mmCIF file with all atom_site columns, C-alpha atoms in Angstrom:
data_model
loop_
_atom_site.group_PDB
_atom_site.id
_atom_site.type_symbol
_atom_site.label_atom_id
_atom_site.label_alt_id
_atom_site.label_comp_id
_atom_site.label_asym_id
_atom_site.label_entity_id
_atom_site.label_seq_id
_atom_site.pdbx_PDB_ins_code
_atom_site.Cartn_x
_atom_site.Cartn_y
_atom_site.Cartn_z
_atom_site.occupancy
_atom_site.B_iso_or_equiv
_atom_site.pdbx_formal_charge
_atom_site.auth_seq_id
_atom_site.auth_comp_id
_atom_site.auth_asym_id
_atom_site.auth_atom_id
_atom_site.pdbx_PDB_model_num
ATOM 1  C CA . MET A 1 1  ? -21.033 1.465  -7.759  1.00 0.00 ? 28 MET A CA 1
ATOM 2  C CA . ASN A 1 2  ? -21.808 1.375  -4.062  1.00 0.00 ? 29 ASN A CA 1
ATOM 3  C CA . ARG A 1 3  ? -19.322 3.583  -2.265  1.00 0.00 ? 30 ARG A CA 1
ATOM 4  C CA . ASN A 1 4  ? -20.512 2.389  1.126   1.00 0.00 ? 31 ASN A CA 1
ATOM 5  C CA . LEU A 1 5  ? -18.665 -0.962 0.781   1.00 0.00 ? 32 LEU A CA 1
ATOM 6  C CA . PRO A 1 6  ? -15.354 -1.196 2.586   1.00 0.00 ? 33 PRO A CA 1
ATOM 7  C CA . ARG A 1 7  ? -12.258 -1.153 0.466   1.00 0.00 ? 34 ARG A CA 1
ATOM 8  C CA . VAL A 1 8  ? -10.375 -4.469 0.207   1.00 0.00 ? 35 VAL A CA 1
ATOM 9  C CA . ALA A 1 9  ? -7.619  -3.305 -2.087  1.00 0.00 ? 36 ALA A CA 1
ATOM 10 C CA . TYR A 1 10 ? -5.896  -0.122 -3.359  1.00 0.00 ? 37 TYR A CA 1
ATOM 11 C CA . ARG A 1 11 ? -3.940  0.793  -6.430  1.00 0.00 ? 38 ARG A CA 1
ATOM 12 C CA . PRO A 1 12 ? -0.541  2.217  -5.442  1.00 0.00 ? 39 PRO A CA 1
ATOM 13 C CA . ARG A 1 13 ? -1.629  5.780  -6.079  1.00 0.00 ? 40 ARG A CA 1
ATOM 14 C CA . GLU A 1 14 ? -4.729  5.312  -3.873  1.00 0.00 ? 41 GLU A CA 1
ATOM 15 C CA . ALA A 1 15 ? -2.616  3.720  -1.168  1.00 0.00 ? 42 ALA A CA 1
ATOM 16 C CA . ALA A 1 16 ? -0.310  6.730  -1.209  1.00 0.00 ? 43 ALA A CA 1
ATOM 17 C CA . GLU A 1 17 ? -3.271  9.043  -0.806  1.00 0.00 ? 44 GLU A CA 1
ATOM 18 C CA . VAL A 1 18 ? -4.795  7.169  2.095   1.00 0.00 ? 45 VAL A CA 1
ATOM 19 C CA . THR A 1 19 ? -1.502  6.707  3.972   1.00 0.00 ? 46 THR A CA 1
ATOM 20 C CA . GLY A 1 20 ? -0.016  10.109 3.204   1.00 0.00 ? 47 GLY A CA 1
ATOM 21 C CA . LEU A 1 21 ? 3.210   8.501  1.932   1.00 0.00 ? 48 LEU A CA 1
ATOM 22 C CA . SER A 1 22 ? 4.692   9.322  -1.355  1.00 0.00 ? 49 SER A CA 1
ATOM 23 C CA . LEU A 1 23 ? 4.011   7.072  -4.395  1.00 0.00 ? 50 LEU A CA 1
ATOM 24 C CA . ARG A 1 24 ? 7.736   6.748  -4.929  1.00 0.00 ? 51 ARG A CA 1
ATOM 25 C CA . PHE A 1 25 ? 8.242   5.475  -1.380  1.00 0.00 ? 52 PHE A CA 1
ATOM 26 C CA . LEU A 1 26 ? 5.460   2.826  -1.927  1.00 0.00 ? 53 LEU A CA 1
ATOM 27 C CA . TYR A 1 27 ? 6.884   1.715  -5.273  1.00 0.00 ? 54 TYR A CA 1
ATOM 28 C CA . TYR A 1 28 ? 10.321  1.353  -3.606  1.00 0.00 ? 55 TYR A CA 1
ATOM 29 C CA . ALA A 1 29 ? 8.782   -0.915 -0.924  1.00 0.00 ? 56 ALA A CA 1
ATOM 30 C CA . ILE A 1 30 ? 7.000   -2.938 -3.635  1.00 0.00 ? 57 ILE A CA 1
ATOM 31 C CA . GLN A 1 31 ? 10.202  -3.260 -5.682  1.00 0.00 ? 58 GLN A CA 1
ATOM 32 C CA . GLN A 1 32 ? 12.142  -4.409 -2.616  1.00 0.00 ? 59 GLN A CA 1
ATOM 33 C CA . LYS A 1 33 ? 9.389   -6.999 -1.971  1.00 0.00 ? 60 LYS A CA 1
ATOM 34 C CA . ASP A 1 34 ? 8.741   -5.407 1.419   1.00 0.00 ? 61 ASP A CA 1
ATOM 35 C CA . LEU A 1 35 ? 5.116   -4.488 0.531   1.00 0.00 ? 62 LEU A CA 1
ATOM 36 C CA . PRO A 1 36 ? 3.257   -7.401 -1.071  1.00 0.00 ? 63 PRO A CA 1
ATOM 37 C CA . THR A 1 37 ? 1.002   -6.807 -4.008  1.00 0.00 ? 64 THR A CA 1
ATOM 38 C CA . ILE A 1 38 ? -1.194  -8.831 -6.329  1.00 0.00 ? 65 ILE A CA 1
ATOM 39 C CA . ARG A 1 39 ? -1.647  -8.446 -10.023 1.00 0.00 ? 66 ARG A CA 1
ATOM 40 C CA . VAL A 1 40 ? -4.992  -8.603 -11.735 1.00 0.00 ? 67 VAL A CA 1
ATOM 41 C CA . GLY A 1 41 ? -4.249  -8.407 -15.458 1.00 0.00 ? 68 GLY A CA 1
ATOM 42 C CA . ARG A 1 42 ? -2.130  -5.234 -15.801 1.00 0.00 ? 69 ARG A CA 1
ATOM 43 C CA . CYS A 1 43 ? -3.399  -3.767 -12.499 1.00 0.00 ? 70 CYS A CA 1
ATOM 44 C CA . ARG A 1 44 ? -1.257  -3.934 -9.396  1.00 0.00 ? 71 ARG A CA 1
ATOM 45 C CA . LEU A 1 45 ? -3.203  -3.956 -6.136  1.00 0.00 ? 72 LEU A CA 1
ATOM 46 C CA . ILE A 1 46 ? -2.258  -3.702 -2.507  1.00 0.00 ? 73 ILE A CA 1
ATOM 47 C CA . THR A 1 47 ? -4.785  -5.389 -0.288  1.00 0.00 ? 74 THR A CA 1
ATOM 48 C CA . GLU A 1 48 ? -6.084  -3.422 2.682   1.00 0.00 ? 75 GLU A CA 1
ATOM 49 C CA . LYS A 1 49 ? -4.824  -6.162 5.035   1.00 0.00 ? 76 LYS A CA 1
ATOM 50 C CA . ALA A 1 50 ? -1.307  -6.150 3.501   1.00 0.00 ? 77 ALA A CA 1
ATOM 51 C CA . LEU A 1 51 ? -1.186  -2.357 3.696   1.00 0.00 ? 78 LEU A CA 1
ATOM 52 C CA . ARG A 1 52 ? -2.167  -2.382 7.408   1.00 0.00 ? 79 ARG A CA 1
ATOM 53 C CA . GLU A 1 53 ? 0.320   -5.185 8.261   1.00 0.00 ? 80 GLU A CA 1
ATOM 54 C CA . TRP A 1 54 ? 3.091   -3.424 6.401   1.00 0.00 ? 81 TRP A CA 1
ATOM 55 C CA . LEU A 1 55 ? 2.418   -0.121 8.238   1.00 0.00 ? 82 LEU A CA 1
ATOM 56 C CA . ASP A 1 56 ? 2.303   -2.029 11.546  1.00 0.00 ? 83 ASP A CA 1
ATOM 57 C CA . ARG A 1 57 ? 5.722   -3.588 10.811  1.00 0.00 ? 84 ARG A CA 1
ATOM 58 C CA . LYS A 1 58 ? 7.164   -0.241 9.739   1.00 0.00 ? 85 LYS A CA 1
ATOM 59 C CA . THR A 1 59 ? 5.872   1.859  12.628  1.00 0.00 ? 86 THR A CA 1
ATOM 60 C CA . GLU A 1 60 ? 8.491   2.577  15.231  1.00 0.00 ? 87 GLU A CA 1
ATOM 61 C CA . PRO A 1 61 ? 7.540   2.948  18.856  1.00 0.00 ? 88 PRO A CA 1
ATOM 62 C CA . GLY A 1 62 ? 7.875   6.714  18.500  1.00 0.00 ? 89 GLY A CA 1
ATOM 63 C CA . GLY A 1 63 ? 5.243   6.715  15.678  1.00 0.00 ? 90 GLY A CA 1
ATOM 64 C CA . GLU A 1 64 ? 7.509   7.316  12.712  1.00 0.00 ? 91 GLU A CA 1
ATOM 65 C CA . ILE A 1 65 ? 7.670   5.231  9.586   1.00 0.00 ? 92 ILE A CA 1
ATOM 66 C CA . LYS A 1 66 ? 11.082  3.645  9.124   1.00 0.00 ? 93 LYS A CA 1
ATOM 67 C CA . SER A 1 67 ? 12.378  2.770  5.681   1.00 0.00 ? 94 SER A CA 1
#
């Protein structure tokens, strides 16, 4: 697999790692339909675009994530 290709989607655990947020917090956002995901078979994926847009919506002017 070529690791030089940009990521287009993350599994929830990977999204938690790259954002520094807890997996529990991300699953809560997914459950509340605040963070959109797609399903491919049994795999739940968060697109890179959806993750960035969600973070932009959640970022307060002071730079903190609001729940």
